[in-house]
Amino acid sequence: MISEKRYIEIYSEIEDCINVVFNSIKSKSSSNYILILAFGEYHELLLRNPILSPYLIDYTIDRYKDQNRLKFLTEFLNSYYLFVDSEEITPDEFRFHLELMIYTHIWESKYFLKTLYRIVKTLSGECYPWTVSVPDNHKFNFLSKKIIQVIENNECSLSEIIKKGYHSSLRNAFAHSQYHYDLSIADDKIYLDNYKREDWEMKFITFKEWTERFVYSALLSYHIYNSLRSRRRSLSTEFDSTTFIVEIPSRNGIKINTVPIGYNETIDEFYYVKRNSFV
């Protein structure tokens, strides 16, 4: 229930927005920009060693855990949204079930939500958030208060794109199998069985509305991941250097050190130029 023309419009809308977001972050702080691309992460356990810094760069565990979801998402879009045989995607029960699963996984992915959180914080001009705690439950509050509300008044449309995709009624209904629809009758709606007449809840969503929400969510996840990957690869050319100065807190977090880090494009890896304790 989406045309090729509309899909291309959404694709371009999100791609342009993500480019504006990352360019804005870079213009406000090259350190924040590089740390996002370098996947900076805080690990308190390293404080047990008297000389190691708990502030890591190129922390790959989160990306490793999320790579299967991202790979499947990309393959799904390439399989079902290339518009090879038709200029419009029509209702299909098998595709619907896959979309419901993918949608739920996008908005449950802690790696994705951590990345969004770091993007909106640095977009707002704040210091890079090394520690991000995504709750196991009530992710709506995390998304609403710590991501959407932070950038609602920003010049970028990222908050609107998130709201065009995410709705907690959909996420909860799909995650707990509280939905139903029937393609055999003239009723183009997915009914949400978790509806309790609250003002913010959805009772149903039309097939067309659902497809747009899915496409907004899927392409937001795709473009953020794709932009992070491509910008890492082009960083040396962009800055005409393989060494970058970033701001990293001291071990006790009291002061900020300016530290050189390097990037090896051949193996796609960031590293500390001179390892120290950042005391």
PDB file of C-alpha atoms in Angstrom:
ATOM      1  CA  MET A   1       0.000   0.000   0.000  1.00  0.00           C
ATOM      2  CA  ILE A   2       2.754   2.401  -0.937  1.00  0.00           C
ATOM      3  CA  SER A   3       3.788   3.657  -4.343  1.00  0.00           C
ATOM      4  CA  GLU A   4       7.330   3.713  -5.663  1.00  0.00           C
ATOM      5  CA  LYS A   5       7.078   7.513  -5.868  1.00  0.00           C
ATOM      6  CA  ARG A   6       6.094   7.823  -2.196  1.00  0.00           C
ATOM      7  CA  TYR A   7       8.801   5.374  -1.108  1.00  0.00           C
ATOM      8  CA  ILE A   8      11.448   7.414  -2.954  1.00  0.00           C
ATOM      9  CA  GLU A   9      10.116  10.601  -1.316  1.00  0.00           C
ATOM     10  CA  ILE A  10      10.454   9.088   2.171  1.00  0.00           C
ATOM     11  CA  TYR A  11      13.860   7.628   1.315  1.00  0.00           C
ATOM     12  CA  SER A  12      15.152  11.052   0.232  1.00  0.00           C
ATOM     13  CA  GLU A  13      13.495  12.854   3.155  1.00  0.00           C
ATOM     14  CA  ILE A  14      15.268  10.649   5.705  1.00  0.00           C
ATOM     15  CA  GLU A  15      18.579  10.534   3.853  1.00  0.00           C
ATOM     16  CA  ASP A  16      18.658  14.344   3.618  1.00  0.00           C
ATOM     17  CA  CYS A  17      17.690  14.717   7.282  1.00  0.00           C
ATOM     18  CA  ILE A  18      20.426  12.364   8.489  1.00  0.00           C
ATOM     19  CA  ASN A  19      23.009  14.213   6.406  1.00  0.00           C
ATOM     20  CA  VAL A  20      21.871  17.527   7.924  1.00  0.00           C
ATOM     21  CA  VAL A  21      22.056  15.995  11.406  1.00  0.00           C
ATOM     22  CA  PHE A  22      25.606  14.697  11.077  1.00  0.00           C
ATOM     23  CA  ASN A  23      26.823  17.867   9.362  1.00  0.00           C
ATOM     24  CA  SER A  24      25.297  19.932  12.162  1.00  0.00           C
ATOM     25  CA  ILE A  25      26.986  17.786  14.819  1.00  0.00           C
ATOM     26  CA  LYS A  26      30.324  18.201  13.018  1.00  0.00           C
ATOM     27  CA  SER A  27      29.935  21.974  12.774  1.00  0.00           C
ATOM     28  CA  LYS A  28      29.243  22.228  16.514  1.00  0.00           C
ATOM     29  CA  SER A  29      32.004  19.863  17.655  1.00  0.00           C
ATOM     30  CA  SER A  30      34.407  17.853  15.535  1.00  0.00           C
ATOM     31  CA  SER A  31      35.243  15.852  18.684  1.00  0.00           C
ATOM     32  CA  ASN A  32      31.606  14.781  19.157  1.00  0.00           C
ATOM     33  CA  TYR A  33      31.322  13.968  15.463  1.00  0.00           C
ATOM     34  CA  ILE A  34      34.408  11.750  15.455  1.00  0.00           C
ATOM     35  CA  LEU A  35      33.472  10.035  18.735  1.00  0.00           C
ATOM     36  CA  ILE A  36      30.070   9.078  17.261  1.00  0.00           C
ATOM     37  CA  LEU A  37      31.825   7.567  14.256  1.00  0.00           C
ATOM     38  CA  ALA A  38      34.367   5.922  16.565  1.00  0.00           C
ATOM     39  CA  PHE A  39      31.624   4.389  18.770  1.00  0.00           C
ATOM     40  CA  GLY A  40      32.998   5.739  22.048  1.00  0.00           C
ATOM     41  CA  GLU A  41      31.838   3.791  25.097  1.00  0.00           C
ATOM     42  CA  TYR A  42      32.451   3.835  28.854  1.00  0.00           C
ATOM     43  CA  HIS A  43      33.318   0.620  30.709  1.00  0.00           C
ATOM     44  CA  GLU A  44      33.644   0.962  34.472  1.00  0.00           C
ATOM     45  CA  LEU A  45      35.306  -2.462  34.847  1.00  0.00           C
ATOM     46  CA  LEU A  46      38.496  -1.061  33.323  1.00  0.00           C
ATOM     47  CA  LEU A  47      38.939   1.100  36.420  1.00  0.00           C
ATOM     48  CA  ARG A  48      40.106  -2.049  38.187  1.00  0.00           C
ATOM     49  CA  ASN A  49      43.337  -1.619  36.252  1.00  0.00           C
ATOM     50  CA  PRO A  50      45.270   1.370  37.683  1.00  0.00           C
ATOM     51  CA  ILE A  51      46.536   2.587  34.298  1.00  0.00           C
ATOM     52  CA  LEU A  52      43.743   1.871  31.824  1.00  0.00           C
ATOM     53  CA  SER A  53      41.099   4.377  30.808  1.00  0.00           C
ATOM     54  CA  PRO A  54      37.454   3.240  30.983  1.00  0.00           C
ATOM     55  CA  TYR A  55      36.736   5.343  27.878  1.00  0.00           C
ATOM     56  CA  LEU A  56      36.924   3.029  24.880  1.00  0.00           C
ATOM     57  CA  ILE A  57      36.913   3.815  21.184  1.00  0.00           C
ATOM     58  CA  ASP A  58      35.722   1.470  18.459  1.00  0.00           C
ATOM     59  CA  TYR A  59      33.644  -0.529  20.902  1.00  0.00           C
ATOM     60  CA  THR A  60      32.335  -3.246  18.588  1.00  0.00           C
ATOM     61  CA  ILE A  61      30.201  -5.393  20.918  1.00  0.00           C
ATOM     62  CA  ASP A  62      26.959  -3.454  20.359  1.00  0.00           C
ATOM     63  CA  ARG A  63      27.450  -3.435  16.584  1.00  0.00           C
ATOM     64  CA  TYR A  64      28.219  -7.155  16.615  1.00  0.00           C
ATOM     65  CA  LYS A  65      25.039  -7.904  18.565  1.00  0.00           C
ATOM     66  CA  ASP A  66      22.914  -5.805  16.191  1.00  0.00           C
ATOM     67  CA  GLN A  67      24.471  -6.840  12.883  1.00  0.00           C
ATOM     68  CA  ASN A  68      22.016  -9.684  12.192  1.00  0.00           C
ATOM     69  CA  ARG A  69      19.039  -7.348  12.558  1.00  0.00           C
ATOM     70  CA  LEU A  70      20.613  -4.744  10.277  1.00  0.00           C
ATOM     71  CA  LYS A  71      21.627  -7.336   7.692  1.00  0.00           C
ATOM     72  CA  PHE A  72      18.116  -8.811   7.595  1.00  0.00           C
ATOM     73  CA  LEU A  73      16.548  -5.340   7.389  1.00  0.00           C
ATOM     74  CA  THR A  74      18.696  -4.454   4.376  1.00  0.00           C
ATOM     75  CA  GLU A  75      17.984  -7.751   2.631  1.00  0.00           C
ATOM     76  CA  PHE A  76      14.244  -7.363   3.295  1.00  0.00           C
ATOM     77  CA  LEU A  77      14.130  -3.878   1.773  1.00  0.00           C
ATOM     78  CA  ASN A  78      16.090  -5.087  -1.247  1.00  0.00           C
ATOM     79  CA  SER A  79      13.709  -8.025  -1.676  1.00  0.00           C
ATOM     80  CA  TYR A  80      10.349  -6.308  -1.176  1.00  0.00           C
ATOM     81  CA  TYR A  81      10.837  -2.612  -1.890  1.00  0.00           C
ATOM     82  CA  LEU A  82      12.701  -2.466  -5.176  1.00  0.00           C
ATOM     83  CA  PHE A  83       9.426  -2.110  -7.156  1.00  0.00           C
ATOM     84  CA  VAL A  84      10.704  -4.378  -9.934  1.00  0.00           C
ATOM     85  CA  ASP A  85       7.355  -5.855 -11.006  1.00  0.00           C
ATOM     86  CA  SER A  86       5.019  -3.059  -9.947  1.00  0.00           C
ATOM     87  CA  GLU A  87       4.965   0.635  -9.114  1.00  0.00           C
ATOM     88  CA  GLU A  88       3.050  -0.075  -5.913  1.00  0.00           C
ATOM     89  CA  ILE A  89       3.428  -2.445  -2.959  1.00  0.00           C
ATOM     90  CA  THR A  90       0.098  -4.154  -2.260  1.00  0.00           C
ATOM     91  CA  PRO A  91      -1.102  -5.969   0.898  1.00  0.00           C
ATOM     92  CA  ASP A  92       0.556  -9.331   1.439  1.00  0.00           C
ATOM     93  CA  GLU A  93       0.105 -11.397   4.595  1.00  0.00           C
ATOM     94  CA  PHE A  94       3.600 -12.932   4.574  1.00  0.00           C
ATOM     95  CA  ARG A  95       5.230  -9.524   4.090  1.00  0.00           C
ATOM     96  CA  PHE A  96       3.021  -7.982   6.795  1.00  0.00           C
ATOM     97  CA  HIS A  97       4.202 -10.478   9.401  1.00  0.00           C
ATOM     98  CA  LEU A  98       7.835  -9.872   8.515  1.00  0.00           C
ATOM     99  CA  GLU A  99       7.280  -6.115   8.725  1.00  0.00           C
ATOM    100  CA  LEU A 100       5.640  -6.404  12.141  1.00  0.00           C
ATOM    101  CA  MET A 101       8.645  -8.374  13.407  1.00  0.00           C
ATOM    102  CA  ILE A 102      11.180  -5.972  11.868  1.00  0.00           C
ATOM    103  CA  TYR A 103       9.314  -2.934  13.237  1.00  0.00           C
ATOM    104  CA  THR A 104       9.333  -4.352  16.754  1.00  0.00           C
ATOM    105  CA  HIS A 105      13.017  -5.225  16.553  1.00  0.00           C
ATOM    106  CA  ILE A 106      13.948  -1.734  15.352  1.00  0.00           C
ATOM    107  CA  TRP A 107      12.318  -0.013  18.316  1.00  0.00           C
ATOM    108  CA  GLU A 108      13.563  -2.648  20.774  1.00  0.00           C
ATOM    109  CA  SER A 109      17.190  -2.480  19.608  1.00  0.00           C
ATOM    110  CA  LYS A 110      19.284  -1.032  22.423  1.00  0.00           C
ATOM    111  CA  TYR A 111      22.122  -0.326  19.988  1.00  0.00           C
ATOM    112  CA  PHE A 112      19.801   1.695  17.745  1.00  0.00           C
ATOM    113  CA  LEU A 113      18.310   3.616  20.682  1.00  0.00           C
ATOM    114  CA  LYS A 114      21.769   4.307  22.159  1.00  0.00           C
ATOM    115  CA  THR A 115      22.891   5.644  18.803  1.00  0.00           C
ATOM    116  CA  LEU A 116      19.796   7.863  18.514  1.00  0.00           C
ATOM    117  CA  TYR A 117      20.376   9.171  22.042  1.00  0.00           C
ATOM    118  CA  ARG A 118      23.997  10.082  21.283  1.00  0.00           C
ATOM    119  CA  ILE A 119      22.966  11.761  18.044  1.00  0.00           C
ATOM    120  CA  VAL A 120      20.319  13.990  19.664  1.00  0.00           C
ATOM    121  CA  LYS A 121      22.543  14.912  22.607  1.00  0.00           C
ATOM    122  CA  THR A 122      25.425  16.010  20.413  1.00  0.00           C
ATOM    123  CA  LEU A 123      23.026  17.634  17.937  1.00  0.00           C
ATOM    124  CA  SER A 124      21.842  19.764  20.858  1.00  0.00           C
ATOM    125  CA  GLY A 125      25.434  20.853  21.517  1.00  0.00           C
ATOM    126  CA  GLU A 126      26.005  18.754  24.626  1.00  0.00           C
ATOM    127  CA  CYS A 127      29.146  16.731  25.356  1.00  0.00           C
ATOM    128  CA  TYR A 128      29.380  13.249  23.920  1.00  0.00           C
ATOM    129  CA  PRO A 129      27.458  10.876  26.256  1.00  0.00           C
ATOM    130  CA  TRP A 130      29.859   8.023  26.927  1.00  0.00           C
ATOM    131  CA  THR A 131      27.388   6.176  29.148  1.00  0.00           C
ATOM    132  CA  VAL A 132      23.886   5.473  27.837  1.00  0.00           C
ATOM    133  CA  SER A 133      21.482   3.305  29.811  1.00  0.00           C
ATOM    134  CA  VAL A 134      18.544   2.081  27.738  1.00  0.00           C
ATOM    135  CA  PRO A 135      15.838   0.535  29.962  1.00  0.00           C
ATOM    136  CA  ASP A 136      14.631  -3.001  29.421  1.00  0.00           C
ATOM    137  CA  ASN A 137      11.031  -1.853  29.773  1.00  0.00           C
ATOM    138  CA  HIS A 138       9.055   1.372  29.192  1.00  0.00           C
ATOM    139  CA  LYS A 139      11.148   2.357  26.187  1.00  0.00           C
ATOM    140  CA  PHE A 140       8.397   4.800  25.218  1.00  0.00           C
ATOM    141  CA  ASN A 141       9.443   7.088  28.088  1.00  0.00           C
ATOM    142  CA  PHE A 142      13.083   6.859  27.008  1.00  0.00           C
ATOM    143  CA  LEU A 143      12.211   7.676  23.398  1.00  0.00           C
ATOM    144  CA  SER A 144       9.756  10.423  24.271  1.00  0.00           C
ATOM    145  CA  LYS A 145      11.608  12.247  27.040  1.00  0.00           C
ATOM    146  CA  LYS A 146      15.275  11.625  26.246  1.00  0.00           C
ATOM    147  CA  ILE A 147      15.199  11.643  22.453  1.00  0.00           C
ATOM    148  CA  ILE A 148      12.110  13.239  20.852  1.00  0.00           C
ATOM    149  CA  GLN A 149      11.582  16.054  23.382  1.00  0.00           C
ATOM    150  CA  VAL A 150      15.290  16.957  23.313  1.00  0.00           C
ATOM    151  CA  ILE A 151      15.186  17.808  19.596  1.00  0.00           C
ATOM    152  CA  GLU A 152      11.559  18.817  19.029  1.00  0.00           C
ATOM    153  CA  ASN A 153      12.514  22.495  18.799  1.00  0.00           C
ATOM    154  CA  ASN A 154      15.657  21.829  16.755  1.00  0.00           C
ATOM    155  CA  GLU A 155      15.871  23.111  13.205  1.00  0.00           C
ATOM    156  CA  CYS A 156      16.180  19.531  11.942  1.00  0.00           C
ATOM    157  CA  SER A 157      13.145  17.321  11.261  1.00  0.00           C
ATOM    158  CA  LEU A 158      14.577  14.214  12.968  1.00  0.00           C
ATOM    159  CA  SER A 159      11.980  14.287  15.751  1.00  0.00           C
ATOM    160  CA  GLU A 160       9.176  14.408  13.186  1.00  0.00           C
ATOM    161  CA  ILE A 161      10.643  11.473  11.272  1.00  0.00           C
ATOM    162  CA  ILE A 162      10.806   9.424  14.482  1.00  0.00           C
ATOM    163  CA  LYS A 163       7.173  10.286  15.254  1.00  0.00           C
ATOM    164  CA  LYS A 164       6.115   9.346  11.721  1.00  0.00           C
ATOM    165  CA  GLY A 165       7.503   5.866  12.352  1.00  0.00           C
ATOM    166  CA  TYR A 166       7.228   5.037  16.047  1.00  0.00           C
ATOM    167  CA  HIS A 167       4.051   4.502  18.035  1.00  0.00           C
ATOM    168  CA  SER A 168       4.051   2.572  21.299  1.00  0.00           C
ATOM    169  CA  SER A 169       0.604   1.066  20.612  1.00  0.00           C
ATOM    170  CA  LEU A 170       2.014  -0.609  17.505  1.00  0.00           C
ATOM    171  CA  ARG A 171       5.205  -1.756  19.171  1.00  0.00           C
ATOM    172  CA  ASN A 172       3.337  -3.227  22.178  1.00  0.00           C
ATOM    173  CA  ALA A 173       0.641  -4.927  20.099  1.00  0.00           C
ATOM    174  CA  PHE A 174       3.148  -6.563  17.761  1.00  0.00           C
ATOM    175  CA  ALA A 175       5.551  -7.572  20.528  1.00  0.00           C
ATOM    176  CA  HIS A 176       2.766  -9.303  22.474  1.00  0.00           C
ATOM    177  CA  SER A 177       0.815 -10.674  19.487  1.00  0.00           C
ATOM    178  CA  GLN A 178      -2.186  -8.464  20.250  1.00  0.00           C
ATOM    179  CA  TYR A 179      -3.303  -7.637  16.732  1.00  0.00           C
ATOM    180  CA  HIS A 180      -5.416  -9.089  13.935  1.00  0.00           C
ATOM    181  CA  TYR A 181      -6.454  -8.337  10.358  1.00  0.00           C
ATOM    182  CA  ASP A 182      -8.201 -10.121   7.506  1.00  0.00           C
ATOM    183  CA  LEU A 183      -7.102  -9.685   3.900  1.00  0.00           C
ATOM    184  CA  SER A 184     -10.036 -11.729   2.607  1.00  0.00           C
ATOM    185  CA  ILE A 185     -12.625  -9.039   3.391  1.00  0.00           C
ATOM    186  CA  ALA A 186     -12.944  -5.410   2.339  1.00  0.00           C
ATOM    187  CA  ASP A 187     -11.429  -4.036   5.533  1.00  0.00           C
ATOM    188  CA  ASP A 188      -7.988  -2.477   5.129  1.00  0.00           C
ATOM    189  CA  LYS A 189      -7.151  -2.244   8.830  1.00  0.00           C
ATOM    190  CA  ILE A 190      -4.839  -3.864  11.375  1.00  0.00           C
ATOM    191  CA  TYR A 191      -6.702  -3.931  14.695  1.00  0.00           C
ATOM    192  CA  LEU A 192      -4.724  -3.510  17.909  1.00  0.00           C
ATOM    193  CA  ASP A 193      -6.129  -5.696  20.669  1.00  0.00           C
ATOM    194  CA  ASN A 194      -4.245  -3.796  23.376  1.00  0.00           C
ATOM    195  CA  TYR A 195      -6.491  -0.748  22.886  1.00  0.00           C
ATOM    196  CA  LYS A 196      -7.914   0.468  26.235  1.00  0.00           C
ATOM    197  CA  ARG A 197      -9.515   3.749  25.136  1.00  0.00           C
ATOM    198  CA  GLU A 198      -6.650   5.963  26.301  1.00  0.00           C
ATOM    199  CA  ASP A 199      -6.291   9.186  24.314  1.00  0.00           C
ATOM    200  CA  TRP A 200      -2.796   8.342  23.089  1.00  0.00           C
ATOM    201  CA  GLU A 201      -3.627   4.771  22.003  1.00  0.00           C
ATOM    202  CA  MET A 202      -4.431   3.429  18.543  1.00  0.00           C
ATOM    203  CA  LYS A 203      -7.494   1.251  18.027  1.00  0.00           C
ATOM    204  CA  PHE A 204      -6.475   0.310  14.484  1.00  0.00           C
ATOM    205  CA  ILE A 205      -4.230   1.414  11.660  1.00  0.00           C
ATOM    206  CA  THR A 206      -5.018   1.214   7.942  1.00  0.00           C
ATOM    207  CA  PHE A 207      -2.758  -0.829   5.682  1.00  0.00           C
ATOM    208  CA  LYS A 208      -1.591   2.349   3.952  1.00  0.00           C
ATOM    209  CA  GLU A 209      -0.809   4.105   7.237  1.00  0.00           C
ATOM    210  CA  TRP A 210       0.961   1.010   8.517  1.00  0.00           C
ATOM    211  CA  THR A 211       3.181   0.705   5.451  1.00  0.00           C
ATOM    212  CA  GLU A 212       4.260   4.345   5.776  1.00  0.00           C
ATOM    213  CA  ARG A 213       5.093   3.909   9.467  1.00  0.00           C
ATOM    214  CA  PHE A 214       7.070   0.798   8.678  1.00  0.00           C
ATOM    215  CA  VAL A 215       8.967   2.492   5.839  1.00  0.00           C
ATOM    216  CA  TYR A 216       9.801   5.521   8.016  1.00  0.00           C
ATOM    217  CA  SER A 217      11.109   3.252  10.789  1.00  0.00           C
ATOM    218  CA  ALA A 218      13.028   0.898   8.507  1.00  0.00           C
ATOM    219  CA  LEU A 219      14.662   3.647   6.460  1.00  0.00           C
ATOM    220  CA  LEU A 220      15.577   5.664   9.559  1.00  0.00           C
ATOM    221  CA  SER A 221      17.408   2.648  10.964  1.00  0.00           C
ATOM    222  CA  TYR A 222      18.989   1.920   7.583  1.00  0.00           C
ATOM    223  CA  HIS A 223      20.146   5.472   6.851  1.00  0.00           C
ATOM    224  CA  ILE A 224      21.668   6.016  10.300  1.00  0.00           C
ATOM    225  CA  TYR A 225      23.625   2.783  10.029  1.00  0.00           C
ATOM    226  CA  ASN A 226      24.619   3.447   6.416  1.00  0.00           C
ATOM    227  CA  SER A 227      25.673   7.029   7.131  1.00  0.00           C
ATOM    228  CA  LEU A 228      27.811   6.003  10.103  1.00  0.00           C
ATOM    229  CA  ARG A 229      29.542   3.392   7.968  1.00  0.00           C
ATOM    230  CA  SER A 230      30.139   5.614   4.918  1.00  0.00           C
ATOM    231  CA  ARG A 231      31.276   8.620   6.975  1.00  0.00           C
ATOM    232  CA  ARG A 232      33.813   6.477   8.834  1.00  0.00           C
ATOM    233  CA  ARG A 233      35.227   5.315   5.520  1.00  0.00           C
ATOM    234  CA  SER A 234      35.543   8.849   4.166  1.00  0.00           C
ATOM    235  CA  LEU A 235      36.768  10.494   7.391  1.00  0.00           C
ATOM    236  CA  SER A 236      40.438  10.637   6.344  1.00  0.00           C
ATOM    237  CA  THR A 237      39.503  12.413   3.121  1.00  0.00           C
ATOM    238  CA  GLU A 238      37.006  14.691   4.834  1.00  0.00           C
ATOM    239  CA  PHE A 239      39.584  15.962   7.354  1.00  0.00           C
ATOM    240  CA  ASP A 240      42.649  15.355   5.176  1.00  0.00           C
ATOM    241  CA  SER A 241      44.225  13.461   8.071  1.00  0.00           C
ATOM    242  CA  THR A 242      44.284  10.059   9.736  1.00  0.00           C
ATOM    243  CA  THR A 243      44.776  11.552  13.202  1.00  0.00           C
ATOM    244  CA  PHE A 244      42.080  13.440  15.106  1.00  0.00           C
ATOM    245  CA  ILE A 245      41.882  15.285  18.413  1.00  0.00           C
ATOM    246  CA  VAL A 246      38.960  14.318  20.624  1.00  0.00           C
ATOM    247  CA  GLU A 247      37.832  15.229  24.119  1.00  0.00           C
ATOM    248  CA  ILE A 248      37.977  12.342  26.586  1.00  0.00           C
ATOM    249  CA  PRO A 249      37.292  12.618  30.339  1.00  0.00           C
ATOM    250  CA  SER A 250      39.884  11.734  32.945  1.00  0.00           C
ATOM    251  CA  ARG A 251      39.553   8.421  34.767  1.00  0.00           C
ATOM    252  CA  ASN A 252      37.595  10.103  37.566  1.00  0.00           C
ATOM    253  CA  GLY A 253      35.538  12.147  35.102  1.00  0.00           C
ATOM    254  CA  ILE A 254      36.525  15.481  36.686  1.00  0.00           C
ATOM    255  CA  LYS A 255      38.468  17.037  33.819  1.00  0.00           C
ATOM    256  CA  ILE A 256      38.486  16.749  30.042  1.00  0.00           C
ATOM    257  CA  ASN A 257      41.643  15.744  28.176  1.00  0.00           C
ATOM    258  CA  THR A 258      42.334  16.424  24.519  1.00  0.00           C
ATOM    259  CA  VAL A 259      43.587  13.150  23.110  1.00  0.00           C
ATOM    260  CA  PRO A 260      44.850  12.144  19.640  1.00  0.00           C
ATOM    261  CA  ILE A 261      43.226   9.096  18.055  1.00  0.00           C
ATOM    262  CA  GLY A 262      43.961   7.559  14.676  1.00  0.00           C
ATOM    263  CA  TYR A 263      41.929   5.819  11.999  1.00  0.00           C
ATOM    264  CA  ASN A 264      43.161   3.012   9.774  1.00  0.00           C
ATOM    265  CA  GLU A 265      40.952   3.037   6.696  1.00  0.00           C
ATOM    266  CA  THR A 266      42.333  -0.271   5.392  1.00  0.00           C
ATOM    267  CA  ILE A 267      41.023  -2.242   8.341  1.00  0.00           C
ATOM    268  CA  ASP A 268      38.322   0.302   9.314  1.00  0.00           C
ATOM    269  CA  GLU A 269      39.607   0.759  12.862  1.00  0.00           C
ATOM    270  CA  PHE A 270      40.122   3.635  15.296  1.00  0.00           C
ATOM    271  CA  TYR A 271      42.949   3.494  17.842  1.00  0.00           C
ATOM    272  CA  TYR A 272      44.624   5.638  20.486  1.00  0.00           C
ATOM    273  CA  VAL A 273      47.755   7.206  19.023  1.00  0.00           C
ATOM    274  CA  LYS A 274      49.419   7.193  22.434  1.00  0.00           C
ATOM    275  CA  ARG A 275      47.760   5.019  25.023  1.00  0.00           C
ATOM    276  CA  ASN A 276      47.715   6.525  28.514  1.00  0.00           C
ATOM    277  CA  SER A 277      45.618   6.596  31.655  1.00  0.00           C
ATOM    278  CA  PHE A 278      44.043  10.050  31.053  1.00  0.00           C
ATOM    279  CA  VAL A 279      44.401  10.889  34.734  1.00  0.00           C
TER     280      VAL A 279
END
